[in-house]
Short mmCIF file of C-alpha atoms and ligand atoms in Angstrom, two decimals:
data_model
loop_
_atom_site.label_atom_id
_atom_site.label_comp_id
_atom_site.label_asym_id
_atom_site.label_seq_id
_atom_site.Cartn_x
_atom_site.Cartn_y
_atom_site.Cartn_z
CA MET A 21 -7.87 -3.32 -0.12
CA VAL A 22 -4.33 -2.48 1.53
CA GLY A 23 -4.67 1.16 0.75
CA LEU A 24 -8.07 1.51 2.19
CA ALA A 25 -7.06 -0.66 5.35
CA VAL A 26 -3.87 1.54 5.85
CA ALA A 27 -6.20 4.66 5.42
CA ALA A 28 -8.49 3.44 7.87
CA ARG A 29 -5.94 2.81 10.46
CA LEU A 30 -3.92 5.85 9.91
CA ALA A 31 -6.81 8.36 9.57
CA ARG A 32 -7.53 8.13 13.30
CA ASP A 33 -4.38 10.25 13.95
CA THR A 34 -3.41 11.63 10.77
CA PRO A 35 -5.46 14.80 9.83
CA ASP A 36 -5.79 15.58 5.96
CA LEU A 37 -5.21 11.94 4.86
CA VAL A 38 -6.04 11.48 1.09
CA VAL A 39 -6.29 8.30 -0.62
CA LEU A 40 -5.33 8.79 -4.32
CA GLU A 41 -7.07 6.18 -6.76
CA ARG A 42 -6.37 6.30 -10.42
CA ASN A 43 -9.47 4.65 -11.46
CA GLU A 44 -13.20 5.93 -11.03
CA ARG A 45 -13.67 3.77 -8.18
CA HIS A 46 -11.81 1.86 -5.70
CA GLY A 47 -11.33 -2.00 -5.98
CA LEU A 48 -11.46 -2.21 -9.70
CA GLU A 49 -7.97 -4.03 -10.02
CA THR A 50 -6.48 -7.16 -7.96
CA SER A 51 -8.62 -6.66 -4.92
CA SER A 52 -11.80 -7.64 -6.77
CA ARG A 53 -10.26 -10.15 -9.01
CA ASN A 54 -9.14 -13.02 -6.49
CA SER A 55 -10.35 -16.07 -4.63
CA GLU A 56 -11.75 -14.09 -1.81
CA VAL A 57 -10.36 -16.77 0.44
CA ILE A 58 -9.50 -15.90 4.01
CA HIS A 59 -6.09 -17.80 4.30
CA ALA A 60 -5.04 -19.61 7.51
CA GLY A 61 -1.29 -19.06 7.00
CA ILE A 62 -0.19 -22.60 6.13
CA TYR A 63 2.08 -22.00 3.17
CA TYR A 64 4.62 -19.30 4.09
CA PRO A 65 8.08 -19.85 5.59
CA ALA A 66 8.23 -19.18 9.41
CA GLY A 67 9.21 -15.90 10.38
CA THR A 68 8.23 -14.28 7.10
CA LEU A 69 5.89 -11.14 7.05
CA LYS A 70 3.52 -13.33 4.89
CA ALA A 71 3.35 -16.09 7.71
CA ARG A 72 2.90 -13.44 10.58
CA LEU A 73 0.61 -11.06 8.99
CA CYS A 74 -1.65 -13.72 7.45
CA VAL A 75 -2.11 -15.48 10.59
CA GLU A 76 -2.77 -12.07 12.63
CA GLY A 77 -4.87 -10.87 9.62
CA ASN A 78 -7.07 -14.08 9.65
CA ARG A 79 -8.00 -13.53 13.40
CA ARG A 80 -8.85 -9.83 12.78
CA LEU A 81 -10.69 -10.52 9.84
CA TYR A 82 -13.15 -12.68 11.48
CA GLU A 83 -13.42 -10.19 14.25
CA LEU A 84 -14.23 -7.31 11.82
CA CYS A 85 -16.51 -9.61 9.78
CA ALA A 86 -18.60 -10.37 12.95
CA GLN A 87 -18.60 -6.88 14.35
CA HIS A 88 -19.48 -5.13 11.01
CA ASP A 89 -21.67 -7.64 9.21
CA ILE A 90 -19.24 -8.39 6.40
CA PRO A 91 -20.43 -11.26 4.37
CA HIS A 92 -18.22 -14.24 4.91
CA ARG A 93 -18.36 -17.95 5.60
CA ARG A 94 -15.87 -19.76 7.81
CA PHE A 95 -16.30 -23.36 6.49
CA GLY A 96 -12.79 -24.73 6.59
CA LYS A 97 -10.64 -26.12 3.72
CA ILE A 98 -9.38 -29.52 2.68
CA ILE A 99 -5.83 -29.76 1.09
CA SER A 100 -6.07 -33.20 -0.56
CA ALA A 101 -3.26 -35.40 -1.79
CA VAL A 102 -4.32 -37.16 -4.80
CA ALA A 103 -1.33 -39.48 -5.07
CA ASP A 104 0.92 -41.46 -2.50
CA HIS A 105 4.02 -39.36 -3.72
CA GLU A 106 2.26 -36.19 -2.46
CA LEU A 107 1.77 -37.43 1.22
CA PRO A 108 5.37 -36.14 2.36
CA HIS A 109 4.21 -32.75 1.19
CA LEU A 110 1.15 -32.79 3.26
CA GLN A 111 3.52 -33.41 6.32
CA ALA A 112 5.78 -30.60 5.55
CA LEU A 113 2.51 -28.19 5.08
CA LEU A 114 1.41 -29.45 8.44
CA ASP A 115 4.74 -28.85 10.13
CA ARG A 116 5.21 -25.50 8.60
CA GLY A 117 1.42 -24.36 9.01
CA ARG A 118 1.56 -25.17 12.66
CA ALA A 119 4.93 -23.62 13.19
CA ASN A 120 3.29 -20.38 11.91
CA GLY A 121 0.38 -20.67 14.29
CA ALA A 122 -2.30 -21.98 11.85
CA PRO A 123 -4.48 -24.63 13.29
CA LEU A 124 -4.35 -27.76 11.24
CA GLU A 125 -5.27 -31.33 11.34
CA ARG A 126 -4.29 -34.43 9.38
CA LEU A 127 -7.02 -36.20 7.72
CA SER A 128 -7.28 -39.92 6.45
CA ALA A 129 -8.53 -40.49 2.90
CA SER A 130 -11.83 -41.96 4.59
CA ALA A 131 -12.10 -38.65 6.57
CA VAL A 132 -11.81 -36.43 3.50
CA THR A 133 -14.36 -38.67 1.66
CA GLN A 134 -16.86 -38.20 4.43
CA LEU A 135 -16.51 -34.58 4.24
CA GLU A 136 -16.13 -34.34 0.44
CA PRO A 137 -17.42 -37.55 -1.39
CA ASN A 138 -16.70 -36.49 -4.73
CA VAL A 139 -13.07 -35.38 -4.16
CA ARG A 140 -10.11 -37.70 -5.05
CA THR A 141 -7.66 -38.41 -2.22
CA VAL A 142 -5.28 -40.50 -0.60
CA GLY A 143 -5.22 -38.41 2.45
CA GLY A 144 -5.58 -34.64 3.43
CA LEU A 145 -5.27 -31.93 5.72
CA TRP A 146 -8.00 -29.84 7.49
CA SER A 147 -7.72 -26.07 7.82
CA PRO A 148 -10.75 -25.02 10.26
CA SER A 149 -9.75 -21.39 10.15
CA SER A 150 -10.15 -20.84 6.20
CA GLY A 151 -13.16 -19.28 4.75
CA VAL A 152 -14.20 -16.76 2.28
CA VAL A 153 -15.15 -13.12 2.68
CA SER A 154 -16.89 -10.63 0.38
CA ALA A 155 -13.92 -8.60 -0.97
CA HIS A 156 -16.00 -5.64 -2.02
CA GLY A 157 -17.81 -5.86 1.53
CA LEU A 158 -14.50 -5.69 3.26
CA MET A 159 -13.35 -2.85 1.12
CA ASP A 160 -16.40 -0.87 1.64
CA TYR A 161 -15.88 -1.24 5.44
CA TYR A 162 -12.50 -0.10 5.25
CA LEU A 163 -13.46 2.88 3.03
CA HIS A 164 -16.39 3.75 5.53
CA ALA A 165 -14.00 3.58 8.49
CA ALA A 166 -11.53 5.62 6.84
CA ARG A 167 -14.12 8.31 6.08
CA GLU A 168 -15.56 8.35 9.49
CA ALA A 169 -12.04 8.95 10.76
CA GLY A 170 -11.95 11.98 8.49
CA ALA A 171 -9.99 10.54 5.40
CA VAL A 172 -11.02 11.35 1.75
CA LEU A 173 -10.84 9.08 -1.25
CA GLN A 174 -10.06 10.87 -4.49
CA PRO A 175 -10.77 8.79 -7.47
CA ARG A 176 -9.42 9.45 -11.12
CA THR A 177 -6.33 10.59 -9.61
CA GLU A 178 -3.18 9.09 -10.93
CA VAL A 179 0.23 9.54 -9.12
CA VAL A 180 2.57 10.67 -11.80
CA GLY A 181 5.39 12.26 -9.69
CA LEU A 182 6.94 11.89 -6.20
CA GLU A 183 9.83 14.06 -5.35
CA ARG A 184 11.48 14.57 -2.12
CA THR A 185 11.47 17.96 -0.61
CA PRO A 186 13.18 19.54 2.49
CA ASP A 187 10.11 18.81 4.60
CA GLY A 188 8.30 15.96 2.90
CA TYR A 189 7.29 15.25 -0.53
CA ARG A 190 5.77 16.83 -3.75
CA LEU A 191 3.14 14.71 -5.26
CA THR A 192 2.14 15.27 -8.87
CA VAL A 193 -1.27 13.79 -9.84
CA ALA A 194 -3.05 13.61 -13.22
CA SER A 195 -6.92 13.73 -13.63
CA GLY A 196 -7.39 13.27 -17.46
CA ALA A 197 -5.32 16.26 -18.91
CA ASP A 198 -5.17 18.14 -15.81
CA ARG A 199 -1.98 18.05 -13.39
CA GLU A 200 -1.44 19.37 -10.10
CA SER A 201 1.20 19.21 -7.45
CA PHE A 202 0.88 19.27 -3.77
CA THR A 203 3.03 18.62 -0.64
CA THR A 204 2.64 15.94 2.02
CA GLU A 205 4.77 14.75 4.84
CA ARG A 206 4.16 11.13 4.51
CA VAL A 207 3.34 8.85 1.52
CA VAL A 208 2.20 5.28 1.77
CA ASN A 209 2.69 3.45 -1.54
CA ALA A 210 0.13 0.85 -1.79
CA ALA A 211 -0.38 0.81 -5.67
CA GLY A 212 -0.51 -2.69 -6.20
CA LEU A 213 0.30 -3.70 -9.88
CA ASP A 214 2.32 -0.33 -10.16
CA SER A 215 3.72 -0.07 -6.87
CA ASP A 216 7.25 -0.56 -8.23
CA ARG A 217 6.67 2.14 -10.67
CA VAL A 218 5.46 4.68 -7.98
CA ALA A 219 8.58 3.64 -5.92
CA ALA A 220 10.68 4.53 -9.11
CA LEU A 221 8.99 7.91 -9.21
CA ALA A 222 10.54 8.58 -5.77
CA GLY A 223 14.08 8.00 -7.10
CA ILE A 224 14.64 4.34 -5.98
CA ASP A 225 16.60 2.16 -8.35
CA VAL A 226 14.01 -0.74 -8.50
CA GLU A 227 16.25 -3.42 -9.94
CA ALA A 228 18.86 -2.91 -7.58
CA ALA A 229 16.61 -2.70 -4.67
CA GLY A 230 14.65 -5.96 -5.89
CA TYR A 231 11.42 -3.97 -6.13
CA ARG A 232 10.72 -5.03 -10.12
CA LEU A 233 7.33 -6.73 -10.21
CA HIS A 234 6.32 -9.70 -12.72
CA TYR A 235 2.70 -10.01 -13.78
CA CYS A 236 1.41 -13.43 -13.02
CA LYS A 237 -2.01 -13.82 -14.24
CA GLY A 238 -4.62 -16.23 -12.71
CA SER A 239 -7.87 -17.22 -14.59
CA TYR A 240 -10.76 -18.92 -13.16
CA PHE A 241 -13.48 -21.52 -14.77
CA SER A 242 -16.88 -21.68 -13.20
CA VAL A 243 -18.89 -24.78 -13.07
CA THR A 244 -22.34 -25.37 -14.57
CA ALA A 245 -25.17 -25.26 -12.05
CA ALA A 246 -25.82 -28.99 -12.50
CA LYS A 247 -22.59 -29.76 -11.11
CA SER A 248 -22.06 -27.12 -8.57
CA ARG A 249 -23.11 -29.11 -5.69
CA LEU A 250 -20.55 -31.71 -6.02
CA VAL A 251 -18.11 -29.68 -3.57
CA SER A 252 -19.24 -27.82 -0.61
CA ARG A 253 -16.13 -26.23 0.89
CA LEU A 254 -12.83 -25.00 -0.05
CA VAL A 255 -10.62 -27.95 -1.51
CA TYR A 256 -7.18 -27.33 -2.52
CA PRO A 257 -4.54 -29.70 -4.14
CA VAL A 258 -1.08 -29.92 -2.79
CA PRO A 259 0.70 -26.35 -3.85
CA ASN A 260 3.27 -26.02 -6.58
CA PRO A 261 6.27 -23.42 -5.90
CA VAL A 262 4.47 -20.66 -7.91
CA SER A 263 0.82 -20.95 -6.68
CA LEU A 264 -1.35 -22.69 -4.51
CA GLY A 265 -2.62 -24.67 -7.55
CA VAL A 266 -6.08 -24.80 -9.14
CA HIS A 267 -8.61 -25.17 -6.30
CA ALA A 268 -12.40 -25.50 -5.88
CA LEU A 269 -13.91 -22.43 -4.37
CA VAL A 270 -17.48 -22.13 -3.26
CA ASP A 271 -18.87 -18.65 -2.79
CA PHE A 272 -21.79 -17.28 -0.57
CA ALA A 273 -24.60 -18.16 -3.23
CA GLY A 274 -23.02 -21.71 -3.52
CA ARG A 275 -21.57 -21.11 -6.99
CA LEU A 276 -18.68 -23.42 -7.68
CA ARG A 277 -15.50 -22.24 -9.49
CA PHE A 278 -12.04 -23.66 -10.08
CA GLY A 279 -8.93 -21.41 -10.20
CA PRO A 280 -6.58 -19.61 -10.44
CA ASP A 281 -3.90 -20.92 -12.74
CA ALA A 282 -0.51 -19.11 -12.80
CA GLU A 283 0.59 -17.66 -16.04
CA TYR A 284 3.63 -15.05 -16.05
CA LEU A 285 2.66 -12.41 -18.66
CA PRO A 286 5.28 -11.24 -21.22
CA GLU A 287 4.12 -7.73 -20.93
CA ARG A 288 3.04 -5.57 -18.12
CA ARG A 289 -0.63 -5.14 -19.42
CA GLN A 290 -4.01 -5.51 -17.56
CA ASP A 291 -5.76 -7.97 -20.09
CA TYR A 292 -8.33 -9.72 -17.99
CA ARG A 293 -9.75 -12.02 -20.89
CA VAL A 294 -9.78 -15.54 -19.90
CA ALA A 295 -8.75 -17.50 -23.01
CA GLU A 296 -11.10 -20.59 -24.25
CA SER A 297 -7.87 -22.35 -25.23
CA LYS A 298 -7.27 -22.90 -21.37
CA ARG A 299 -10.15 -25.13 -21.06
CA PRO A 300 -8.30 -28.49 -21.48
CA ALA A 301 -5.38 -27.73 -19.17
CA PHE A 302 -8.30 -26.58 -16.44
CA ALA A 303 -10.30 -29.64 -17.06
CA GLU A 304 -7.32 -31.76 -16.41
CA ALA A 305 -6.45 -30.04 -13.25
CA VAL A 306 -10.14 -30.09 -12.02
CA ARG A 307 -10.53 -33.92 -12.88
CA ARG A 308 -7.50 -34.61 -10.92
CA LEU A 309 -9.32 -33.16 -7.78
CA VAL A 310 -12.97 -33.64 -8.69
CA PRO A 311 -13.25 -36.77 -11.37
CA ALA A 312 -16.99 -36.04 -11.79
CA ILE A 313 -16.47 -32.55 -13.51
CA GLY A 314 -15.71 -32.75 -17.13
CA GLU A 315 -14.48 -30.25 -19.60
CA GLU A 316 -18.04 -29.57 -20.90
CA ASP A 317 -19.06 -28.56 -17.36
CA LEU A 318 -16.42 -25.67 -17.31
CA GLN A 319 -16.90 -21.97 -18.54
CA PRO A 320 -14.51 -19.09 -18.52
CA ASP A 321 -15.02 -16.91 -15.63
CA ILE A 322 -12.96 -13.98 -14.26
CA SER A 323 -9.04 -13.53 -13.99
CA GLY A 324 -6.84 -11.42 -11.79
CA ILE A 325 -3.16 -10.45 -11.84
CA ARG A 326 -0.73 -11.01 -9.28
CA PRO A 327 1.87 -8.30 -8.44
CA LYS A 328 4.71 -10.93 -7.69
CA LEU A 329 8.27 -10.15 -6.77
CA GLN A 330 8.98 -13.87 -7.49
CA GLY A 331 10.00 -14.56 -11.13
CA PRO A 332 9.29 -17.64 -12.71
CA ARG A 333 12.19 -19.57 -11.57
CA ASP A 334 12.86 -17.53 -8.41
CA PRO A 335 12.58 -18.90 -4.83
CA PHE A 336 9.92 -17.49 -2.28
CA ARG A 337 9.83 -13.67 -2.06
CA ASP A 338 7.86 -12.11 1.04
CA PHE A 339 5.97 -8.84 1.07
CA VAL A 340 8.17 -5.70 0.83
CA ILE A 341 6.73 -3.48 3.56
CA ALA A 342 9.72 -0.80 4.13
CA GLU A 343 9.87 2.60 5.56
CA GLU A 344 12.52 4.10 3.23
CA SER A 345 14.71 6.33 5.74
CA SER A 346 17.68 4.26 4.99
CA ARG A 347 17.36 5.46 1.40
CA GLY A 348 16.94 9.05 2.30
CA LEU A 349 13.34 9.10 2.03
CA PRO A 350 11.98 9.09 5.46
CA GLY A 351 8.16 8.94 5.67
CA LEU A 352 7.71 7.07 2.51
CA VAL A 353 6.56 3.43 3.13
CA ASN A 354 6.74 1.24 0.12
CA LEU A 355 4.25 -1.86 -0.12
CA ILE A 356 5.46 -3.95 -2.98
CA GLY A 357 4.82 -7.52 -3.92
CA ILE A 358 1.72 -7.67 -2.09
CA ASP A 359 0.23 -10.96 -3.82
CA SER A 360 -1.68 -13.55 -1.88
CA PRO A 361 -2.54 -13.65 1.28
CA GLY A 362 -2.65 -9.75 0.73
CA LEU A 363 -6.47 -9.78 1.21
CA THR A 364 -6.34 -11.74 4.25
CA SER A 365 -3.59 -9.78 5.77
CA ALA A 366 -4.82 -6.22 5.05
CA SER A 367 -5.58 -4.99 8.49
CA ALA A 368 -2.39 -6.64 9.95
CA ILE A 369 -0.39 -4.90 7.22
CA ALA A 370 -2.07 -1.64 7.95
CA ASP A 371 -0.85 -2.12 11.73
CA HIS A 372 2.67 -2.88 10.57
CA VAL A 373 2.69 0.28 8.40
CA ALA A 374 1.41 2.46 11.41
CA GLU A 375 4.22 0.94 13.51
CA LEU A 376 6.85 1.84 10.79
CA LEU A 377 5.58 5.44 10.64
CA HIS A 378 5.42 5.98 14.26
C1 LIG B 426 -5.70 -14.48 -9.01
C2 LIG B 426 -5.52 -14.09 -7.42
C3 LIG B 426 -6.19 -14.90 -6.37
C4 LIG B 426 -5.87 -14.14 -5.13
N1 LIG B 426 -6.32 -14.92 -4.14
C5 LIG B 426 -6.34 -14.49 -2.73
C6 LIG B 426 -6.97 -15.08 -1.67
O1 LIG B 426 -7.87 -15.87 -1.96
N2 LIG B 426 -6.71 -14.63 -0.46
C7 LIG B 426 -5.95 -13.49 -0.22
O2 LIG B 426 -5.74 -13.08 1.02
N3 LIG B 426 -5.24 -12.87 -1.22
C8 LIG B 426 -5.40 -13.48 -2.58
N4 LIG B 426 -4.90 -12.53 -3.54
C9 LIG B 426 -4.03 -11.50 -3.27
C10 LIG B 426 -4.80 -10.32 -2.99
O3 LIG B 426 -5.89 -10.19 -4.16
C11 LIG B 426 -3.92 -8.95 -3.14
O4 LIG B 426 -2.85 -9.21 -2.17
C12 LIG B 426 -4.53 -7.87 -2.78
O5 LIG B 426 -5.80 -7.69 -3.49
C13 LIG B 426 -3.79 -6.60 -2.94
O6 LIG B 426 -4.48 -5.56 -2.62
P1 LIG B 426 -3.78 -4.14 -2.89
O7 LIG B 426 -4.68 -3.04 -2.39
O8 LIG B 426 -2.17 -4.10 -2.57
O9 LIG B 426 -3.70 -3.97 -4.52
P2 LIG B 426 -4.88 -3.49 -5.60
O10 LIG B 426 -6.17 -4.10 -5.31
O11 LIG B 426 -4.27 -3.55 -6.96
O12 LIG B 426 -5.01 -1.91 -5.13
C14 LIG B 426 -4.03 -1.02 -5.70
C15 LIG B 426 -4.80 0.27 -6.35
O13 LIG B 426 -3.84 1.23 -6.38
C16 LIG B 426 -4.45 1.98 -7.67
N5 LIG B 426 -2.98 2.60 -8.43
C17 LIG B 426 -1.98 1.78 -8.93
N6 LIG B 426 -1.10 2.83 -9.32
C18 LIG B 426 -1.71 4.08 -8.97
C19 LIG B 426 -1.19 5.36 -9.29
N7 LIG B 426 0.01 5.53 -9.84
N8 LIG B 426 -1.99 6.49 -8.86
C20 LIG B 426 -3.21 6.19 -8.19
N9 LIG B 426 -3.85 4.99 -7.81
C21 LIG B 426 -2.93 3.97 -8.37
C22 LIG B 426 -5.02 1.11 -8.40
O14 LIG B 426 -5.93 1.60 -9.19
C23 LIG B 426 -5.63 -0.06 -7.29
O15 LIG B 426 -6.89 0.44 -6.95
C24 LIG B 426 -5.17 -12.96 -4.89
C25 LIG B 426 -4.74 -12.38 -6.06
C26 LIG B 426 -4.72 -12.90 -7.17
C27 LIG B 426 -4.51 -12.02 -8.45
#
C-alpha cells in the first residue's frame, strides 16, 4: 500500500520510477491482512506522525474513494466502555482525539444502546469519520495512478543489496536464481516487515538507529451468518497499550468478524495460520463487547503481522519516515514501523516522502 501510494505521488515528476516487489503480485503481505478500517486519528499522541498523517490521510482517503469509485463505507465507529473503571479512559481518548483534529462525540450508555442494541456498554465515544475501505481496491487505484504517470511495477524482484555509490545507489535484486544490479539516484524503502533489513543493507546499524522491528501477529475470528447481524457498524473496546483491542468489524457484504489480537512472535516468520486454541480467549473478548455471541459462533479467519518498532513492554513508537542524509545516505528514505494506521495514512505518507526528497 505505502510503496504504491509513494510511487503514485512521485511518478509525476520522477522518470524511470520502478516499484520492486519480491512476491508475484503486490499486496500479498500486511496491506491485505488487516482490518481495512479508515481510522480517524484518535489514539496517537498529539504532534506525532501517526496523529498528523492519519487525520490528513483520513480526509484524503474519502476524497480518493469518492473520486475513483473505490469501495468503502463511512458508517462511523463506537468505542464502548464496558465497566465504570474504563470511563476515565474514554475521556482521555476524547481529549486526545480532539487535540489531533479527529471529530468525536461522547455517547451515553443509552445512546450507544440505541445505535447498537447488542453491545455491552456503560458509555461510549462516537467517531463519525471512521469507516472501511477495500484494501485491494485502494492498492489497485494507487498502482493504476502510478502506471498512468509512467511508473513500472516489477514483481518477483527482491532487493538483496543496497550500496552507496558516488552518484546514488547500486541496487542488487534477485529473481529466483538470477541476480542483477543497477544504479539509481534515489531509493524509498517501503519494505514493510523487512524494512529494517533493507535499511541494514544500506549499512545502517539498525539497533543503534532504533529501527529493529518486532513481529506482532493479529488474528481474526469471523462470526457465523446467523449472528452476523448483531452488530451493524465498527465497535471497539477501550484500547490497551499494544493494540486497539479485539473489535467488531463489519465489511461491505455485511460479514461480521472480530480481531485482531496482539501476539508478539518469537521468530521473524510470516506464519499466518490462526490457531483453534485461540478460540476461548477470543470468545471472552467478544463476549465482553457483544454478550450474545458465544464460542460456538466463532470461526478462525485471517491474520496479519504488524511491523512494530514498539516491543512488548515498550512505550509508544511513532512511524519512522527518514531521509538519511545525516547518515551519509542522501536520497534514501526509510519507512520503518509502518503499522496501524499505515493503510489510512498512505497518501499522506506519500506526500511527506515527496517533501523530504525535494
Ligand atoms: C492485523 C492488522 C490490522 C491492521 N488494521 C489496520 C486498519 O484497520 N487501518 C489502518 O490504517 N492500518 C491497519 N493496519 C496497518 C496497515 O495494514 C499497514 O500499516 C500497511 O498495510 C503497511 O503497508 P506497507 O506497504 O508499508 O507494508 P506491506 O503491505 O508489508 O508492503 C511491503 C511490500 O514490500 C515487499 N518487500 C519486502 N521486502 C522486500 C524486498 N527486500 N524486496 C522487494 N520487495 C520487498 C513485500 O513483499 C510487500 O509487498 C493493520 C495491520 C495489521 C497487521
